[in-house]
């Protein structure tokens, strides 16, 4: 088992957790304005595709990220218009968005790149890895903290940024108010709708970024349905961390650890069984949250 | 009791039920035409002739008896999955886990079909029961979590989908893998005499349809003609009110979930006994999600679900021949279908927005008249 439980496992944990961290940060924005967004899955998948598209045609990872962010912005606006403006069922729109993303990416994959299944090409420029000068020489922590791809660091940075935004800025306060007390916000002369729009757009951007990390950071390719329910896992992490970025981050790390462990256990167990683990853990996490909350309430009473 | 029931009924009538009104059907038709137009636009951009593309689609779905058989078989699948969704949704629980329940049902049916040595009719019957039990029990877990601890069933059922699919894939690749050559990932084939026979030659439409129809009839009867169905409806519309009325809402939700799962298991069994004759990892391709969305946009109306299932079946069966003979990738149909769903989900909002704009225009026109006069 020594070849499973080593420093590489922790390295893999960080890598597999990153897309979930980014998507979960997006998801918690909509969660705070009281929208249950399960369309993150589709936003992530579309982001992953357009990141590859931009990187391939412009020959630069910057273009890939820009492309993904643009699409994320559009999807966020689209989600806002349908769910808030047209007052549609957020669940139906979310599921339909996921099916739409699945159809659109495969359709474009076949019509632009003329391949089925997956597309990888040397012309796709991956995200750069960042070596941190002094830290990289420290024995154990060095390889962990240094040499990751760019978006891994961005995701770490975004956790405190999102926390500060939500809990420490006036705008974050309005954002939360639009979910909890929309009438109070209206009375204060602010529009809850505008806050919900902001949350949807931020969710679209962050989910697309999560997708970009999948297709340009984690791997350098796009394959059909490559988001593989990570959007839903992100959702579960948000529930688990009660929408608080640092707690959500820890939940995502736990998920990443389980997935990485599964990947490294493949030598000893059939891969289908190890692949089940993250999903089982998510269900257990959901139950644990509810039970913990019940216990807390009983103590309070 | 009957007095209470009557007052409950009267109160239920007060709540404006979302029905398939004429306006809604007009919107539906508009959305369908719009989505098809978008599809045609995409074909033009990609350098295909839309008339040729849609022609190939209709030809492929309804051109030959065999094609019609396949389309009808697909319609049955969509209707049953839609029914499963409706059943749970009417009682106020969302079963998004039909895909996993379907896989387990298919696996259970395949195991019974291959392992049990009994007269053919008994094997079929046992496989049917095993599939429904597998699907139903698998739905029991998220159902119980929801009823007992209020764990959000949407996420748990989605997660359990992946768990079931990977588990079945493990069985089909490992302990239950067939020794037969040429089968990459699948179980042993089922007893040949126990399988359903095709009603139309070479098509997927088999005698399994009769089982599907029987189950659908029973569910329809329970839902719309029995007091259990009525209690279920009350629970789905307002569970606190139903509880005060003496209805045991928890167990009703649980049963709705279990039967919903059982129907999904049955769909899996129909696929195995009608089409593949064994469990294959490709037994379903998100069949449940299609049926689920059909049921949602048709507002769980049985007749509406049947009509829309047929339309979606034509699109999805026809899309394959559209790809083969007109060269348009079949995924285009997924885009068309999701556009229909987007617009139907937003139907009320769009109509209101359009209505407000028209009213504004009328008001401006009236003001203009007055100004001139």
XYZ file of C-alpha atoms in Angstrom:
674
model
C 0.000 0.000 0.000
C 3.045 2.246 0.282
C 2.727 3.172 -3.356
C -0.831 4.398 -2.764
C -0.456 6.436 0.387
C 2.345 8.793 -0.491
C 2.930 12.400 -1.374
C 1.610 11.860 -4.906
C -1.773 11.066 -3.414
C -1.925 14.521 -1.840
C -0.773 16.070 -5.085
C -3.538 14.278 -6.957
C -5.999 15.369 -4.298
C -5.272 19.012 -5.018
C -5.555 18.441 -8.748
C -8.834 16.560 -8.657
C -10.345 18.915 -6.096
C -9.690 22.103 -8.064
C -12.543 21.860 -10.625
C -14.937 21.029 -7.801
C -13.658 23.970 -5.730
C -14.208 26.411 -8.595
C -17.644 25.045 -9.486
C -18.661 25.003 -5.823
C -17.650 28.665 -5.422
C -19.957 29.426 -8.346
C -22.698 27.290 -6.915
C -22.577 28.956 -3.507
C -23.190 32.339 -5.137
C -26.540 31.178 -6.484
C -27.197 29.284 -3.261
C -26.887 32.539 -1.297
C -29.536 34.210 -3.461
C -31.752 31.185 -2.898
C -31.525 29.619 -6.345
C -30.940 25.874 -6.532
C -28.744 25.740 -9.591
C -28.097 22.232 -10.856
C -27.123 23.572 -14.261
C -23.508 23.982 -13.087
C -22.760 20.621 -14.641
C -23.690 21.935 -18.089
C -21.939 25.261 -17.547
C -18.776 23.378 -16.616
C -18.942 21.096 -19.648
C -19.500 23.985 -22.044
C -16.653 25.913 -20.411
C -14.366 22.911 -20.853
C -15.200 22.707 -24.544
C -14.757 26.384 -25.310
C -11.493 26.521 -23.391
C -10.108 23.843 -25.719
C -11.598 25.640 -28.722
C -9.966 28.961 -27.814
C -6.647 27.416 -26.918
C -6.535 25.366 -30.124
C -7.403 28.099 -32.598
C -5.588 31.004 -30.987
C -2.629 28.909 -29.879
C -2.687 30.365 -26.399
C -4.077 29.282 -23.065
C -5.105 32.882 -22.348
C -7.466 32.753 -25.301
C -8.798 29.439 -24.002
C -9.593 30.908 -20.604
C -11.091 34.020 -22.215
C -13.291 31.879 -24.444
C -14.495 29.810 -21.494
C -15.216 32.919 -19.421
C -17.164 34.507 -22.272
C -19.326 31.417 -22.619
C -19.728 31.252 -18.840
C -20.911 34.857 -18.839
C -23.461 34.133 -21.555
C -24.724 30.998 -19.812
C -25.011 32.886 -16.522
C -27.063 35.606 -18.193
C -29.161 33.006 -19.979
C -29.814 31.242 -16.687
C -30.765 34.529 -15.043
C -33.161 35.504 -17.833
C -34.950 32.152 -17.803
C -35.071 31.517 -14.069
C -35.572 35.031 -12.672
C -37.003 37.106 -15.511
C -39.302 34.411 -16.867
C -39.802 32.808 -13.446
C -39.283 29.273 -14.780
C -38.700 26.242 -12.626
C -34.983 26.349 -11.789
C -34.864 22.580 -11.649
C -36.232 22.096 -15.198
C -33.964 24.826 -16.597
C -30.982 23.256 -14.836
C -31.629 19.769 -16.197
C -32.383 21.151 -19.666
C -29.175 23.201 -19.550
C -27.201 20.046 -18.806
C -28.795 18.177 -21.707
C -28.277 21.188 -23.960
C -24.606 21.370 -22.990
C -24.165 17.645 -23.672
C -25.755 17.985 -27.123
C -24.042 21.233 -28.040
C -20.508 20.163 -27.110
C -20.760 16.823 -28.934
C -22.351 18.507 -31.946
C -19.604 21.121 -32.114
C -16.936 18.494 -31.453
C -18.052 16.624 -34.540
C -18.678 19.606 -36.764
C -15.608 21.671 -35.890
C -12.987 19.026 -35.095
C -14.604 16.155 -36.978
C -14.013 13.629 -34.191
C -16.257 11.504 -32.031
C -15.702 10.881 -28.343
C -12.713 13.024 -27.533
C -10.393 15.564 -29.056
C -6.747 15.936 -28.173
C -4.168 17.656 -30.304
C -0.643 18.969 -29.739
C -1.932 22.367 -30.863
C -4.007 22.706 -27.687
C -1.930 24.847 -25.353
C -2.342 23.702 -21.740
C -2.325 25.994 -18.724
C 1.189 26.820 -17.526
C 2.503 25.318 -14.315
C 3.772 27.703 -11.709
C 7.010 27.065 -9.861
C 7.266 29.016 -6.651
C 10.974 29.897 -6.204
C 11.785 29.248 -2.548
C 8.980 26.929 -1.539
C 9.695 24.400 -4.262
C 12.922 23.336 -2.540
C 11.252 22.418 0.750
C 11.126 18.596 0.821
C 7.497 17.582 1.415
C 5.560 20.795 1.026
C 7.524 21.909 -2.008
C 6.161 19.477 -4.568
C 2.678 20.000 -3.091
C 2.530 23.760 -3.160
C 4.717 24.377 -6.164
C 4.440 23.178 -9.751
C 0.656 23.125 -9.953
C -1.216 24.553 -12.908
C -2.298 28.154 -12.791
C -5.965 27.662 -11.976
C -5.115 25.626 -8.884
C -3.588 28.777 -7.390
C -6.424 30.889 -8.699
C -8.896 28.608 -6.945
C -6.970 28.895 -3.649
C -6.951 32.646 -4.030
C -10.630 32.767 -4.841
C -11.663 30.996 -1.629
C -10.737 33.924 0.701
C -11.775 36.424 -1.965
C -15.248 34.903 -2.213
C -15.481 34.680 1.564
C -14.580 38.365 1.927
C -16.952 39.312 -0.860
C -19.919 37.476 0.624
C -19.428 38.254 4.307
C -17.427 41.478 4.416
C -18.573 43.730 1.585
C -21.825 45.689 1.273
C -22.489 44.028 -2.059
C -22.101 40.582 -0.536
C -24.486 41.625 2.191
C -27.037 42.668 -0.427
C -26.443 39.422 -2.267
C -27.293 37.384 0.806
C -30.225 39.632 1.644
C -31.735 39.092 -1.805
C -31.943 35.410 -0.954
C -33.005 35.660 2.677
C -35.055 38.865 2.904
C -35.754 40.122 -0.613
C -38.463 42.453 0.689
C -36.065 44.103 3.111
C -33.635 44.660 0.272
C -36.368 46.206 -1.853
C -37.326 48.410 1.074
C -33.697 49.527 1.319
C -33.931 50.677 -2.276
C -31.924 47.849 -3.820
C -33.095 45.455 -6.471
C -33.018 41.766 -5.458
C -33.236 40.910 -9.152
C -29.977 42.675 -9.889
C -28.261 40.736 -7.089
C -29.630 37.481 -8.456
C -28.327 38.444 -11.886
C -24.889 39.062 -10.392
C -24.959 35.698 -8.632
C -25.991 33.851 -11.819
C -23.252 35.510 -13.839
C -20.605 34.806 -11.177
C -21.810 31.212 -11.088
C -21.508 30.947 -14.870
C -17.996 32.435 -14.850
C -16.694 30.233 -12.029
C -18.273 27.068 -13.440
C -16.768 27.776 -16.851
C -13.403 28.316 -15.169
C -13.842 24.932 -13.491
C -14.440 23.456 -16.944
C -11.368 25.211 -18.323
C -9.275 23.640 -15.584
C -10.658 20.215 -16.505
C -9.773 20.488 -20.187
C -6.618 22.637 -20.072
C -5.178 22.020 -16.618
C -6.165 18.602 -15.369
C -6.041 17.091 -18.856
C -5.184 18.618 -22.197
C -8.139 17.415 -24.195
C -11.887 17.553 -24.408
C -13.981 14.409 -24.173
C -17.729 13.883 -24.224
C -19.351 14.440 -20.851
C -15.962 15.032 -19.241
C -17.505 16.914 -16.308
C -18.813 13.500 -15.102
C -21.257 14.746 -12.431
C -18.633 16.988 -10.811
C -21.154 19.814 -10.989
C -23.509 17.849 -8.777
C -20.681 16.978 -6.413
C -19.898 20.695 -6.193
C -23.508 21.286 -5.283
C -23.265 18.729 -2.498
C -20.057 20.388 -1.240
C -21.912 23.701 -0.999
C -24.643 22.075 1.076
C -21.995 20.398 3.205
C -20.113 23.653 3.797
C -23.337 25.645 4.255
C -22.290 28.103 1.577
C -19.249 29.285 3.530
C -16.269 29.305 1.101
C -13.553 27.899 3.431
C -15.827 25.069 4.604
C -16.916 24.375 1.032
C -13.236 24.258 0.092
C -12.579 21.613 2.737
C -15.539 19.569 1.503
C -14.174 19.753 -2.040
C -10.738 18.656 -0.787
C -12.366 15.662 0.877
C -14.004 14.806 -2.436
C -10.707 15.250 -4.241
C -8.980 12.990 -1.733
C -11.560 10.232 -2.228
C -11.322 10.485 -5.998
C -7.537 10.528 -5.976
C -7.477 7.572 -3.602
C -9.841 5.734 -5.946
C -7.636 6.440 -8.939
C -4.574 5.140 -7.118
C -6.381 2.068 -5.780
C -7.068 0.860 -9.317
C -4.134 -1.511 -9.110
C -5.832 -3.378 -6.301
C -9.498 -3.058 -7.177
C -11.629 -2.920 -10.352
C -11.773 0.669 -11.565
C -15.585 0.616 -11.674
C -15.711 0.081 -7.923
C -13.213 2.812 -7.110
C -15.068 5.185 -9.424
C -18.191 4.722 -7.277
C -16.492 6.080 -4.155
C -16.873 9.865 -4.660
C -20.589 9.505 -5.320
C -21.163 7.293 -2.293
C -19.207 9.768 -0.181
C -21.359 12.616 -1.486
C -24.552 10.851 -0.403
C -23.028 10.138 3.010
C -21.996 13.789 3.242
C -25.542 14.956 2.495
C -26.914 12.713 5.236
C -24.194 13.782 7.677
C -25.056 17.458 7.186
C -28.707 16.895 7.994
C -27.939 14.750 11.022
C -25.431 17.255 12.374
C -27.913 20.064 11.981
C -30.574 18.072 13.810
C -28.225 17.385 16.669
C -27.280 21.024 16.930
C -30.930 22.018 17.020
C -31.652 19.482 19.740
C -28.767 20.815 21.816
C -30.039 24.339 21.375
C -33.491 23.239 22.533
C -64.377 10.514 6.870
C -66.381 11.186 3.736
C -67.231 14.653 5.003
C -63.576 15.392 5.498
C -62.792 14.008 2.083
C -65.389 16.266 0.546
C -64.038 19.381 2.181
C -60.545 18.357 1.120
C -61.772 17.974 -2.426
C -63.402 21.385 -2.361
C -60.208 22.956 -1.079
C -58.097 21.169 -3.647
C -60.292 22.676 -6.335
C -59.565 26.175 -5.039
C -55.936 25.829 -5.910
C -55.538 26.629 -9.604
C -54.212 23.366 -10.967
C -51.694 23.654 -13.726
C -53.474 21.946 -16.575
C -52.861 21.712 -20.268
C -54.906 24.717 -21.286
C -55.451 25.749 -24.896
C -53.043 28.648 -24.465
C -50.411 26.291 -23.180
C -50.818 23.992 -26.165
C -50.518 26.949 -28.542
C -47.273 27.925 -26.798
C -46.081 24.346 -27.071
C -46.702 24.295 -30.809
C -44.894 27.623 -31.177
C -41.953 26.362 -29.136
C -41.731 23.171 -31.223
C -41.805 25.104 -34.500
C -39.268 27.600 -33.179
C -36.940 24.830 -32.035
C -37.227 23.059 -35.388
C -36.473 26.393 -37.104
C -33.347 26.813 -34.960
C -32.383 23.253 -35.919
C -32.898 24.134 -39.603
C -30.752 27.257 -39.136
C -27.934 25.205 -37.638
C -28.159 22.747 -40.548
C -27.876 25.644 -43.016
C -24.828 27.020 -41.205
C -23.195 23.595 -41.331
C -23.882 23.363 -45.055
C -26.762 20.890 -45.046
C -30.174 21.225 -46.624
C -32.738 21.389 -43.783
C -35.529 19.942 -45.909
C -33.319 16.996 -46.763
C -32.288 16.664 -43.106
C -35.784 16.704 -41.649
C -37.000 14.549 -44.571
C -34.426 11.915 -43.667
C -35.470 12.216 -40.035
C -39.141 11.532 -40.759
C -38.276 8.793 -43.236
C -36.027 7.186 -40.653
C -38.651 7.320 -37.911
C -41.833 6.509 -39.828
C -40.788 5.376 -43.321
C -40.835 1.600 -42.907
C -42.844 -0.719 -40.645
C -39.620 -1.571 -38.875
C -38.892 2.110 -38.289
C -42.398 2.682 -36.961
C -41.922 -0.259 -34.620
C -38.708 1.235 -33.264
C -40.331 4.620 -32.843
C -43.271 3.103 -30.968
C -40.932 1.113 -28.734
C -39.062 4.318 -27.909
C -42.403 6.017 -27.237
C -43.250 3.310 -24.710
C -39.891 3.793 -22.975
C -40.409 7.550 -22.755
C -44.004 7.144 -21.565
C -42.987 4.737 -18.804
C -40.091 6.866 -17.585
C -42.341 9.913 -17.783
C -44.948 8.022 -15.795
C -42.353 7.135 -13.166
C -41.419 10.802 -12.837
C -45.083 11.889 -12.680
C -45.933 9.339 -10.024
C -43.289 10.635 -7.630
C -43.756 14.296 -8.545
C -47.505 14.126 -7.872
C -46.687 13.105 -4.314
C -44.127 15.899 -4.029
C -40.824 14.005 -4.419
C -38.490 14.344 -7.373
C -37.065 11.070 -8.521
C -34.078 12.050 -10.633
C -32.513 8.653 -10.028
C -34.511 6.726 -12.609
C -31.428 6.061 -14.681
C -29.755 4.104 -11.896
C -32.974 2.271 -11.033
C -33.283 1.363 -14.704
C -29.754 -0.064 -14.769
C -30.313 -2.160 -11.660
C -33.636 -3.400 -13.039
C -31.957 -4.397 -16.277
C -29.192 -6.175 -14.359
C -31.640 -8.032 -12.113
C -33.712 -9.115 -15.118
C -30.615 -10.276 -16.990
C -29.412 -12.308 -14.009
C -32.784 -13.994 -13.522
C -33.141 -14.549 -17.267
C -29.766 -16.241 -17.502
C -29.569 -18.149 -14.213
C -33.074 -19.364 -13.356
C -33.986 -22.739 -14.794
C -37.786 -22.795 -15.065
C -40.535 -22.746 -17.690
C -40.119 -19.768 -19.997
C -43.227 -17.897 -18.818
C -42.124 -18.217 -15.220
C -38.665 -16.888 -16.042
C -40.217 -13.866 -17.731
C -42.479 -13.248 -14.770
C -39.696 -13.685 -12.219
C -37.427 -11.379 -14.183
C -40.190 -8.791 -14.275
C -40.666 -8.983 -10.529
C -36.936 -8.967 -9.850
C -36.440 -5.899 -12.020
C -39.272 -4.005 -10.363
C -38.018 -5.011 -6.927
C -34.468 -3.907 -7.737
C -35.595 -0.535 -9.056
C -38.075 -0.030 -6.240
C -35.655 -0.914 -3.460
C -33.010 1.343 -4.918
C -35.513 4.202 -4.875
C -36.425 3.339 -1.287
C -33.063 4.606 -0.031
C -33.303 8.242 -1.234
C -37.037 8.149 -0.501
C -36.487 7.120 3.106
C -33.708 9.687 3.548
C -36.058 12.359 2.262
C -39.025 11.338 4.381
C -37.165 10.569 7.572
C -34.413 13.174 7.614
C -35.389 15.592 4.841
C -32.199 14.938 2.857
C -32.623 16.633 -0.530
C -33.626 13.809 -2.871
C -32.557 15.577 -6.072
C -28.848 15.381 -5.274
C -28.930 11.958 -3.621
C -30.791 10.394 -6.553
C -28.380 11.933 -9.063
C -25.421 10.586 -7.072
C -27.028 7.156 -6.762
C -27.367 7.097 -10.570
C -23.598 7.124 -10.942
C -23.221 4.552 -8.170
C -25.656 2.130 -9.825
C -24.209 2.576 -13.305
C -20.650 1.951 -12.097
C -21.820 -0.995 -10.008
C -23.574 -2.638 -12.972
C -20.539 -1.931 -15.114
C -18.397 -3.654 -12.475
C -20.676 -6.709 -12.504
C -20.762 -6.865 -16.303
C -16.965 -6.523 -16.480
C -16.191 -8.752 -13.544
C -18.125 -11.466 -11.725
C -20.980 -11.712 -14.234
C -18.993 -11.191 -17.419
C -20.042 -13.584 -20.146
C -17.557 -16.087 -21.530
C -19.092 -15.635 -24.961
C -16.801 -14.131 -27.571
C -17.469 -10.798 -29.208
C -19.255 -9.327 -26.204
C -17.026 -6.676 -24.694
C -18.928 -5.892 -21.529
C -22.088 -7.852 -20.890
C -23.615 -10.705 -18.964
C -24.632 -14.150 -20.227
C -27.564 -14.106 -22.618
C -31.005 -14.789 -21.185
C -33.112 -17.900 -21.893
C -34.136 -17.420 -25.536
C -37.750 -18.612 -25.089
C -38.303 -16.227 -22.192
C -37.477 -13.145 -24.254
C -40.227 -11.027 -25.735
C -41.066 -11.619 -29.387
C -41.148 -8.728 -31.851
C -44.586 -7.539 -32.913
C -43.188 -5.985 -36.076
C -40.416 -7.906 -37.800
C -36.868 -6.870 -36.885
C -38.101 -3.948 -34.842
C -37.728 -3.230 -31.149
C -41.493 -3.280 -30.629
C -42.137 -6.517 -28.747
C -44.797 -8.212 -26.687
C -43.225 -6.418 -23.737
C -45.497 -3.537 -24.712
C -48.432 -5.385 -23.135
C -46.685 -5.521 -19.775
C -45.904 -1.841 -20.094
C -49.525 -1.056 -20.930
C -50.797 -3.124 -17.987
C -48.518 -1.302 -15.532
C -49.400 2.079 -17.010
C -53.128 1.317 -16.701
C -52.803 0.261 -13.080
C -50.839 3.386 -12.217
C -53.305 5.609 -14.055
C -56.194 3.983 -12.210
C -54.556 4.371 -8.813
C -53.559 7.952 -9.512
C -56.797 9.292 -10.886
C -59.570 6.989 -9.704
C -58.642 5.823 -6.223
C -58.520 7.576 -2.884
C -54.814 6.773 -2.598
C -54.196 8.773 -5.751
C -56.201 11.644 -4.345
C -54.303 11.597 -1.080
C -51.093 11.563 -3.069
C -52.169 14.611 -5.021
C -53.026 16.473 -1.828
C -49.664 15.549 -0.342
C -47.871 16.815 -3.420
C -49.766 20.095 -3.481
C -49.606 20.937 0.192
C -48.196 18.313 2.502
C -48.811 20.206 5.739
C -52.482 20.579 4.879
C -52.680 16.912 3.928
C -51.095 15.931 7.236
C -53.696 17.921 9.165
C -56.317 16.104 7.118
C -55.076 12.848 8.607
C -53.105 11.637 5.622
C -49.878 9.804 6.390
C -47.842 11.882 3.990
C -44.494 10.287 4.782
C -45.466 6.770 3.854
C -47.331 8.026 0.784
C -44.209 9.800 -0.476
C -42.188 6.708 0.218
C -44.552 4.450 -1.694
C -44.682 6.895 -4.584
C -40.897 6.823 -4.737
C -40.763 3.015 -4.559
C -43.306 2.565 -7.339
C -41.554 5.184 -9.406
C -38.349 3.180 -9.026
C -40.172 -0.069 -9.799
C -41.408 1.362 -13.103
C -37.862 2.389 -13.984
C -36.715 -1.148 -13.158
C -39.402 -2.443 -15.505
C -38.090 -0.211 -18.302
C -34.683 -1.791 -17.796
C -36.225 -5.265 -17.949
C -38.056 -4.383 -21.200
C -34.773 -3.291 -22.758
C -33.062 -6.536 -21.764
C -35.866 -8.942 -22.660
C -36.989 -7.045 -25.750
C -33.815 -5.782 -27.328
C -30.397 -6.807 -26.034
C -31.239 -10.280 -24.619
C -28.535 -9.688 -22.001
C -27.264 -6.854 -19.832
C -25.005 -4.496 -21.706
C -23.424 -1.390 -20.225
C -25.076 0.536 -23.061
C -28.561 -0.594 -21.987
C -29.739 2.981 -21.576
C -28.546 6.315 -22.843
C -30.085 8.759 -20.374
C -33.541 7.401 -21.286
C -34.868 8.448 -17.933
C -33.899 12.099 -18.301
C -35.742 12.341 -21.615
C -38.920 10.881 -20.153
C -38.574 13.008 -17.042
C -38.408 16.222 -19.054
C -41.298 15.169 -21.285
C -43.411 14.588 -18.186
C -42.422 17.944 -16.730
C -43.177 20.068 -19.762
C -46.485 18.237 -20.299
C -47.356 19.033 -16.678
C -47.751 15.336 -15.850
C -50.882 15.011 -17.978
C -51.095 11.351 -19.118
C -52.441 12.105 -22.588
C -49.974 14.934 -23.086
C -47.082 12.717 -22.046
C -48.081 10.083 -24.616
C -48.275 12.607 -27.484
C -45.031 14.356 -26.551
C -43.253 11.013 -26.010
C -44.198 10.053 -29.555
C -42.831 13.320 -30.899
C -39.570 12.985 -28.968
C -39.333 9.341 -30.092
C -39.683 10.393 -33.738
C -36.900 12.935 -33.224
C -34.517 10.550 -31.512
C -35.106 7.492 -33.743
C -35.101 9.653 -36.861
C -31.922 11.456 -35.844
C -29.839 8.359 -36.561
C -30.947 8.088 -40.170
C -30.682 11.860 -40.498
C -27.022 11.367 -39.667
C -26.562 8.428 -42.018
C -28.355 9.724 -45.107
C -28.195 13.521 -44.777
C -24.929 13.771 -42.871
C -26.324 15.938 -40.058
C -24.937 14.887 -36.661
C -27.644 13.305 -34.548
C -26.767 15.484 -31.525
C -28.558 18.335 -33.261
C -31.754 16.740 -32.005
C -30.605 17.084 -28.390
C -30.231 20.810 -29.010
C -33.698 21.005 -30.595
C -35.226 19.076 -27.696
C -33.585 21.229 -25.039
C -34.752 24.417 -26.787
C -38.332 23.117 -26.621
C -37.864 22.440 -22.904
C -36.325 25.867 -22.213
C -39.246 27.620 -23.827
C -41.904 25.467 -22.225
C -40.380 25.880 -18.776
C -40.386 29.637 -19.303
C -43.779 29.645 -21.009
C -45.645 31.617 -18.355
C -42.903 34.217 -17.993
C -42.436 34.745 -21.713
C -46.156 35.063 -22.253
C -46.368 37.632 -19.472
C -43.446 39.601 -20.862
C -44.990 39.587 -24.335
C -48.385 40.532 -22.910
C -46.900 43.468 -21.010
C -45.144 44.692 -24.102
C -48.338 44.427 -26.181
C -50.287 46.291 -23.486
C -47.636 48.998 -23.464
C -47.855 49.324 -27.227
C -51.650 49.525 -27.080
C -51.465 52.150 -24.361
C -48.979 54.168 -26.409
C -51.147 53.871 -29.520
C -54.196 54.991 -27.537
C -52.249 57.917 -26.108
C -51.134 58.815 -29.632
C -54.741 58.786 -30.876
C -55.789 61.034 -28.060
C -52.878 63.367 -28.715
C -53.845 63.706 -32.348
C -57.571 64.035 -31.585
